[in-house]
Amino acid sequence: METATMTPSPTTPTHAVSMDARSAPASAPAADAPPLIEIGGFSFWYGPKQALFDIDLRIRERAVTAFIGPSGCGKSTLLRCLNRMNDLIDGVRVEGSVRVQGQDLYGPDVDVVDVRKRLGMVFQKSNPFPKSIFENVVYGLRLQGVKNKGVLRDACEKALRGSALWDEVKDRIEESALSLSGGQMQRLCIARALAVEPEVVLMDEPCSALDPIATAKIEELIFQLKERFTIVIVTHNMQQAARVSDETGFFMLGKLIEFDKTDVIFTRPKQKMTEDYITGRFG
Amino acid sequence: MSSSAASTPGGAGLSPAARAGTRQNRVRTLTDRFATRFVTASGISIIAAILAILFVIAGVAWPLVLPARARALPAVVLPAGTQPLAVRVDEYREEAFVATSAGLLLVPLKGGAPSAADLPALDGATVTSARSVTGGLALGLSDGRVLPVTTAVDVTYPGGKRLLVPRVTAADPLVADPAGRPVKTFALAETPDGPLLAAAVGPREVSLDTVTETTSLIGGTTREESRQSLALGSEGDASALAVDDRGQDVFAGTTAGKVVRFDRTDASAPGLAESVPVNGDGAAVTLLGFLNGDRTLVVGDAAGRVSTWQVVKDDSGRRHLARMHDFAPHGAAVTGFSPSRRDKGFVTTDASGRTMVRYGTTGKTLLDLPGAGAAITGVTFAPKADGIAAVDAGGKLLQWDVRNPHPEVSWRTLFGKVWYEGYQKPEYVWQSTGATDDFEAKLSLTPLIYGTLKGTFYSLLVAVPLALMGALYTAQFMHPDLKALLKPTIEIMAALPSVVLGFIGGLWLAPTLERTAPGVLLMPLVIPFLTFAAIAAWTALPASWRRVIPHGYELVLLVPVVLAGGALAIWIGSGVESAALGGDYRTWLVSALGLSYDQRNSLVVGIAMGFAVIPIIFTVAEDSLASVPQGLSAGSLALGATRWQTALRVVLPTASPGIFSAVMIGFGRAVGETMIVLMATGNTPIMNSSLFSGFRAMSANIAVELPEAPEGGTLFRVLFLAALLLFGMTFVVNTAAELVRLRLRSKYRTFE
């Protein structure tokens, strides 16, 4: 699967294009705008075990979409399917489609490496490389062959500003990334994902290992980031989903139970199961 | 829990269940304490055991560095009026024979009065000079004759009591000067053709007396004495003489401070070959003598200088005298000399009464013994080199016990270049034993250290790239099922006894390599090329074809490719050999590169020992690569890196401490490896970096020589020193590696 041809997708839009396309105010995206990601009839198997069942979901551009649900419900699996990180596991199988701006990520001519460039990911456990802060941030750019020191510096500053880390580390970007605090490391990982200018930032429980203050900073950051990026976040913390997201999907045993505007999910869920979960009857 | 149990002492009034719980807690505490102490004690005893081994090894090697020691024994006062000229002692230092101007004096050294030996052959002449020669003393007489005297001690047990009977036998005298002038100084050697005598009787000449003894079948022995005169001309009077026991050269020291060499290659007409000034100020040469083996000439002069010389051949084959060492000078004229009969040691004495013990190989002065003040006229090194006896002008016989078991060892002889007898220039040589008794031990550890490092280098050159690339592939790309099969297989390689590897290396690989060497050397080029070509061809195949092989098992297809690559390389190699190397690469190596091809060479060892080292490097490196957190590679992949980029940029640097350890453990294994280098190298202690020549490693050297080294001898101790060095080398390398590893680890510490 990994050895798909290296032809870059002709439909890959640059960030500039998407910036141009932005006409509605970012804080209130139009509900009827075409979705950026369309998941249709998507099922997923880990070997013989089916983990996702026939998911249909639309993710809007420049909005925060949260996936919630109890452990093992498949929300992280779905997130990882969005940039094909699950390909790394042996014996996985998919059915259905994931379309990003109309292009199927699981199509025959798709370059996985290109998919991952367009859909950046931040992990539950912050995973800075054992390199300097600077090298961490520009890692993705270096992979793309950018060598110009000035370009790298500018991109580094921009990404660090984007993740609200610049003021804290600007005097020590040559120091090891491992000297940062836990919250700073997670924001560094966000900066690293932002540096390659992805269209979508996928966040897999980004705050689960952080203290409340660091969590608050990340949530504030997510709020700022949605002005420029489409964000999909998986979280265990329902308050967090309520605070940061525009739309929320509730998953249960590999099925999408309910998907709607966040305030609808949290105030007037249509499904009994959703209500039970949100009100803490199980979970 | 245990603390709560401990806080309720006694347990009175507790329920039985609670009491049982308390007892259980106590047992648990005791077990825990016992386990802690047991583990601690085990750890400490391991360290202690290693230290004990180290101390045992160091303890055996230690005496090498101890200085020589001497203890003065009470002097024996000779009868009044005695003018001693030379001295000789028996093997057990119980009887001394002193040549005096009046004849020969027998001096019991364990008590008893000296007595004059009966020497009718003196025939009324007085002794004018005397020297110690093989088997006894030779006396130069006032009537122009030289009288060789055999000295011996017979041990008898009359009535169960041990009795020493000194025996003195005069041989036929040689006539140095038919005119009857007194013999001022002389030298006498027993050459294969018969005795050879050089004597100074008249001014500016040396009288050379050759005796040819022919034994005819019917008659008795006929003795024919012929005399030649060697003119010194303007070189001065002969003040010291020496002839070697091969009868090759006659050396004359002159009053003008020169050593004149007469070449006896043409014995009928010996010619003056060269005249070498031995000092700057022209002080007279007062002493010439040979060290054991008659190769090294010791020269002493009136100013107290002592130097050693030898006849070397220059590049054009011309023989000439070359100065080897200058020794610490005496303060006064050198008067006496005696070589050790066991090694290259010697003793010199001077006119102020000082005696110095020196060693020819090292150029060192080992002992400086003060005398009684009177000029020492004769000195002898006891036959077992365990004592010195000297006679002085004051009529005393001085004695010392000497303890000097390892005179040939110094930092220079162990690690530096040394100018050995028979060598044209100083060199690093290991040759611990020889065919003859007068062999000069050559104990340079440098060629052995070099051999160890050379073997290690070539084996790591083979093992490190293969093992590390294999580990990287296995850890990062290989299908888990295949990995589960492959990793234990490679680890089994480590269990292969090295003696088997050495056996295969020496007896199968070495002759095979000899036939196919050009091809084998082409393999590192041909096999990767063919592999890449095969991979390119594979990826060009339609996907439906490729699906025939299950995902992850494509690797198996490479096995025949690699084998074919090996065969192709050998085929190309033989083609290259016949086309470009003139049909025989060995001849070409000698003519084009000046390298000779030994069958058991570094290439064989590189492959055989590389095979032994690969598993350990592979296993440790693979473990450290596989233990790089998944999150790091996932983070890299999520940023759009390919798996190859991830492996190179994230996994490899993060695993670098472990990889470094792996290489260092491999290094340690290769340094200490014995059987393979023993069996596959040829064990020639030479120093050259050629891939096609053998070497001798320290470990193999210990294995080869220790069984034949006499316990407590110099070789025995030097081998232990080599063991200590081996230990030290691995210790230093491992410690340095550990420090580097810790540094790397703190640099590439992964966030947990």
Short mmCIF file of N, CA and C in Angstrom, two decimals, chain B residues 523 526-527 530-531 556-571:
data_model
loop_
_atom_site.label_atom_id
_atom_site.label_comp_id
_atom_site.label_asym_id
_atom_site.label_seq_id
_atom_site.Cartn_x
_atom_site.Cartn_y
_atom_site.Cartn_z
N MET B 523 33.08 -8.64 -4.55
CA MET B 523 31.73 -8.90 -4.03
C MET B 523 31.07 -7.66 -3.42
N VAL B 526 29.74 -5.94 -6.50
CA VAL B 526 28.83 -6.66 -7.40
C VAL B 526 27.51 -6.99 -6.72
N ILE B 527 27.59 -7.48 -5.47
CA ILE B 527 26.36 -7.94 -4.81
C ILE B 527 25.37 -6.78 -4.60
N LEU B 530 23.85 -5.84 -7.98
CA LEU B 530 22.87 -6.80 -8.47
C LEU B 530 21.58 -6.72 -7.65
N THR B 531 21.75 -6.49 -6.33
CA THR B 531 20.59 -6.39 -5.45
C THR B 531 19.72 -5.21 -5.86
N VAL B 556 12.87 -12.70 0.64
CA VAL B 556 13.35 -14.06 0.39
C VAL B 556 13.85 -14.18 -1.06
N LEU B 557 13.21 -13.40 -1.94
CA LEU B 557 13.63 -13.44 -3.34
C LEU B 557 15.07 -12.98 -3.52
N LEU B 558 15.55 -12.20 -2.55
CA LEU B 558 16.91 -11.66 -2.69
C LEU B 558 17.98 -12.70 -2.41
N VAL B 559 17.60 -13.77 -1.71
CA VAL B 559 18.61 -14.78 -1.36
C VAL B 559 19.29 -15.33 -2.61
N PRO B 560 18.52 -15.82 -3.60
CA PRO B 560 19.22 -16.28 -4.82
C PRO B 560 19.96 -15.15 -5.53
N VAL B 561 19.44 -13.93 -5.42
CA VAL B 561 20.12 -12.80 -6.08
C VAL B 561 21.50 -12.60 -5.47
N VAL B 562 21.55 -12.64 -4.13
CA VAL B 562 22.84 -12.44 -3.46
C VAL B 562 23.80 -13.58 -3.81
N LEU B 563 23.28 -14.80 -3.82
CA LEU B 563 24.13 -15.94 -4.18
C LEU B 563 24.65 -15.79 -5.61
N ALA B 564 23.73 -15.39 -6.49
CA ALA B 564 24.16 -15.20 -7.88
C ALA B 564 25.19 -14.08 -7.95
N GLY B 565 25.01 -13.04 -7.13
CA GLY B 565 25.98 -11.94 -7.10
C GLY B 565 27.35 -12.44 -6.70
N GLY B 566 27.39 -13.32 -5.69
CA GLY B 566 28.67 -13.88 -5.27
C GLY B 566 29.33 -14.65 -6.40
N ALA B 567 28.53 -15.49 -7.06
CA ALA B 567 29.08 -16.29 -8.16
C ALA B 567 29.55 -15.39 -9.29
N LEU B 568 28.73 -14.36 -9.58
CA LEU B 568 29.09 -13.44 -10.66
C LEU B 568 30.40 -12.72 -10.33
N ALA B 569 30.54 -12.30 -9.05
CA ALA B 569 31.75 -11.58 -8.65
C ALA B 569 32.98 -12.46 -8.86
N ILE B 570 32.85 -13.74 -8.50
CA ILE B 570 33.99 -14.64 -8.65
C ILE B 570 34.31 -14.84 -10.13
N TRP B 571 33.25 -14.92 -10.93
CA TRP B 571 33.46 -15.09 -12.38
C TRP B 571 34.16 -13.85 -12.95
#
